């Protein structure tokens, strides 16, 4: 039987904790070592785990490894998705791309820029929205800064419609379908962008995990 506490990267075995045959007792410092190595493989040698991000990483890792006790102390519901918010360049997208690898046996989510979904709508119309109302797991990247969709002269707030579809699906599947997102916007800006109805559905779809407003731009 596979040992889910061990991951092999480039011929090197990394341990994320101890496996007792049923459960993994994860070790956060070991997870950080693995994430640093995997991050360099994915994003280049300049990638590193920043000390100031360790608190947010602990929250996100607790969620992905389904550590109910830790999640409960953070007010995180493991049945909901993650809405990761923070300033431009703080590393939201990289973390959401990276954290999938900590739990290789869990169902992965596909990371898709919101603007690509809007462009898809402009070409294909409402079929695009229907496509995302399916049981796949997604992380919608850069929510809130995508353009308004337009198909045959009709405007549509595409991501607002997609989120409503994902919410309906979430209810129907008894919280089995995961939707994640990253955003640079705060709650008021999201409400302005999508309206009160979508905003209230987002509260039920997502756990909000936020970087500090002062988090620096790591791309500089």
XYZ file of C-alpha atoms in Angstrom:
220
model
C 0.000 0.000 0.000
C 1.245 3.513 -0.848
C 2.473 5.604 2.045
C 0.804 9.019 1.642
C 3.308 10.619 4.029
C 6.132 10.090 1.504
C 6.544 11.950 -1.786
C 9.322 11.395 -4.319
C 10.621 14.371 -6.307
C 13.532 14.016 -8.701
C 14.513 10.680 -7.193
C 14.594 12.093 -3.639
C 12.081 10.903 -1.040
C 10.481 13.541 1.184
C 8.611 12.671 4.351
C 5.665 14.910 5.288
C 5.073 13.153 8.629
C 4.326 9.661 9.934
C 1.801 7.196 8.524
C 0.256 4.741 11.012
C -1.462 2.608 8.365
C -4.674 4.666 8.495
C -3.803 8.312 9.009
C -0.865 10.595 8.353
C 0.383 12.610 11.313
C 1.702 15.551 9.354
C 4.737 17.528 10.439
C 4.476 21.173 9.343
C 8.254 21.916 9.199
C 8.671 18.852 6.942
C 5.843 20.059 4.701
C 7.609 23.443 4.385
C 10.855 21.735 3.314
C 8.955 19.822 0.628
C 7.050 22.921 -0.553
C 10.301 24.856 -0.888
C 11.833 22.106 -3.071
C 8.670 21.608 -5.146
C 8.282 25.391 -5.542
C 11.801 25.662 -6.984
C 11.020 22.843 -9.434
C 7.786 24.518 -10.534
C 8.717 28.199 -10.487
C 12.520 28.327 -10.714
C 15.434 28.562 -8.329
C 14.455 31.995 -6.974
C 11.316 30.594 -5.355
C 11.399 30.433 -1.587
C 9.015 30.139 1.349
C 8.986 33.537 3.096
C 8.938 33.654 6.903
C 6.068 36.139 6.882
C 3.932 33.652 4.909
C 4.305 30.754 7.354
C 1.118 31.598 9.286
C -0.987 31.649 6.141
C 0.711 28.467 4.931
C -0.091 26.727 8.206
C -3.772 27.606 7.714
C -3.763 26.432 4.097
C -1.836 23.226 4.852
C -4.203 22.450 7.752
C -7.090 22.785 5.298
C -5.566 20.628 2.562
C -4.431 17.853 4.904
C -7.874 18.018 6.586
C -6.556 18.707 10.090
C -9.971 19.302 11.643
C -8.637 20.466 14.987
C -6.389 23.152 13.514
C -9.044 24.175 10.985
C -11.595 24.550 13.756
C -9.242 26.863 15.672
C -8.851 28.986 12.502
C -12.601 29.003 11.808
C -12.066 27.037 8.576
C -14.757 24.655 7.297
C -13.098 21.819 5.343
C -16.260 21.240 3.282
C -15.967 24.701 1.736
C -13.378 25.904 -0.764
C -10.653 28.498 -0.182
C -10.832 32.135 -1.289
C -7.240 33.338 -0.979
C -7.050 37.117 -1.016
C -4.135 39.504 -0.870
C -2.279 42.289 -2.680
C -0.857 41.923 -6.191
C 2.288 39.793 -6.299
C 2.075 38.374 -2.765
C 2.177 34.797 -4.105
C -1.474 33.666 -4.011
C -1.443 31.893 -7.368
C 1.887 30.172 -6.702
C 0.630 28.823 -3.366
C -2.603 27.503 -4.866
C -0.618 25.844 -7.660
C 1.835 24.390 -5.160
C -0.421 23.116 -2.377
C -2.123 20.570 -4.624
C 1.079 18.521 -4.455
C 1.019 18.044 -0.664
C -1.973 15.696 -0.957
C -1.334 13.671 -4.127
C -4.068 11.149 -3.259
C -6.763 13.828 -3.059
C -8.687 14.874 -6.115
C -6.766 17.737 -7.760
C -8.307 21.038 -8.830
C -7.632 22.815 -12.097
C -6.331 26.385 -11.856
C -7.922 28.666 -14.467
C -7.509 32.453 -14.903
C -10.918 34.155 -14.713
C -10.136 36.267 -17.775
C -9.786 33.048 -19.837
C -13.299 32.042 -18.782
C -14.630 35.450 -19.861
C -12.848 35.168 -23.225
C -14.357 31.706 -23.622
C -17.799 33.208 -22.992
C -17.203 35.925 -25.597
C -16.646 33.189 -28.208
C -19.014 30.453 -27.083
C -21.660 32.195 -24.976
C -23.556 30.542 -22.119
C -22.133 27.124 -22.958
C -18.970 28.323 -21.158
C -20.887 28.984 -17.936
C -22.584 25.588 -18.185
C -19.179 23.924 -18.581
C -18.000 25.270 -15.230
C -21.198 24.197 -13.505
C -19.838 20.623 -13.566
C -18.427 18.416 -10.853
C -14.767 19.159 -11.583
C -12.758 20.945 -8.889
C -11.507 24.401 -9.886
C -9.453 27.267 -8.568
C -10.485 30.492 -10.314
C -7.432 32.736 -10.465
C -7.600 36.544 -10.206
C -11.301 36.751 -9.454
C -12.794 40.199 -9.876
C -10.407 41.806 -12.350
C -11.638 39.964 -15.436
C -13.482 42.046 -18.066
C -17.266 41.908 -18.400
C -18.257 39.229 -20.921
C -20.034 40.118 -24.136
C -21.649 37.656 -26.523
C -23.692 38.830 -29.501
C -23.876 42.335 -28.041
C -25.208 41.194 -24.652
C -23.149 41.917 -21.539
C -22.758 39.255 -18.864
C -20.993 39.187 -15.521
C -19.525 35.808 -16.404
C -17.745 34.907 -13.178
C -20.767 35.978 -11.140
C -22.855 33.474 -13.131
C -20.180 30.774 -12.796
C -20.085 31.249 -9.008
C -23.882 30.951 -8.806
C -23.665 27.687 -10.813
C -20.910 26.386 -8.535
C -23.004 27.264 -5.486
C -26.048 25.349 -6.812
C -23.785 22.388 -7.466
C -22.259 22.639 -3.985
C -25.738 22.401 -2.440
C -26.816 19.519 -4.689
C -23.732 17.414 -4.034
C -23.877 17.905 -0.253
C -20.659 19.943 -0.191
C -18.658 17.400 -2.203
C -17.657 19.782 -5.002
C -14.770 22.120 -4.243
C -14.399 25.598 -5.682
C -11.363 27.715 -4.811
C -10.363 31.189 -5.975
C -7.690 33.844 -5.609
C -8.425 37.566 -5.613
C -6.764 40.953 -5.109
C -10.102 42.465 -4.064
C -11.554 42.885 -0.590
C -15.111 41.940 0.434
C -16.599 45.364 -0.437
C -14.934 45.387 -3.856
C -16.161 41.860 -4.579
C -19.699 42.868 -3.656
C -19.440 45.922 -5.909
C -18.216 43.688 -8.748
C -20.718 40.838 -8.396
C -23.603 42.180 -6.326
C -25.001 41.197 -2.962
C -26.544 37.885 -4.074
C -23.267 36.454 -5.392
C -21.373 37.842 -2.402
C -23.689 36.026 0.038
C -23.280 32.769 -1.947
C -19.505 33.256 -1.833
C -19.655 33.288 1.963
C -21.208 29.833 1.830
C -18.846 28.525 -0.872
C -15.547 29.769 0.521
C -13.381 30.081 3.587
C -11.679 33.458 3.352
C -7.921 33.248 3.947
C -6.217 36.613 3.583
C -2.645 37.796 3.273
C -1.725 40.902 5.242
C -2.670 44.068 3.334
C 0.971 45.110 3.649
C 2.327 41.873 2.078
C 5.061 42.827 -0.353
C 5.247 42.128 -4.085
C 7.476 39.059 -4.361
C 7.825 39.461 -8.124
C 10.003 42.566 -7.778
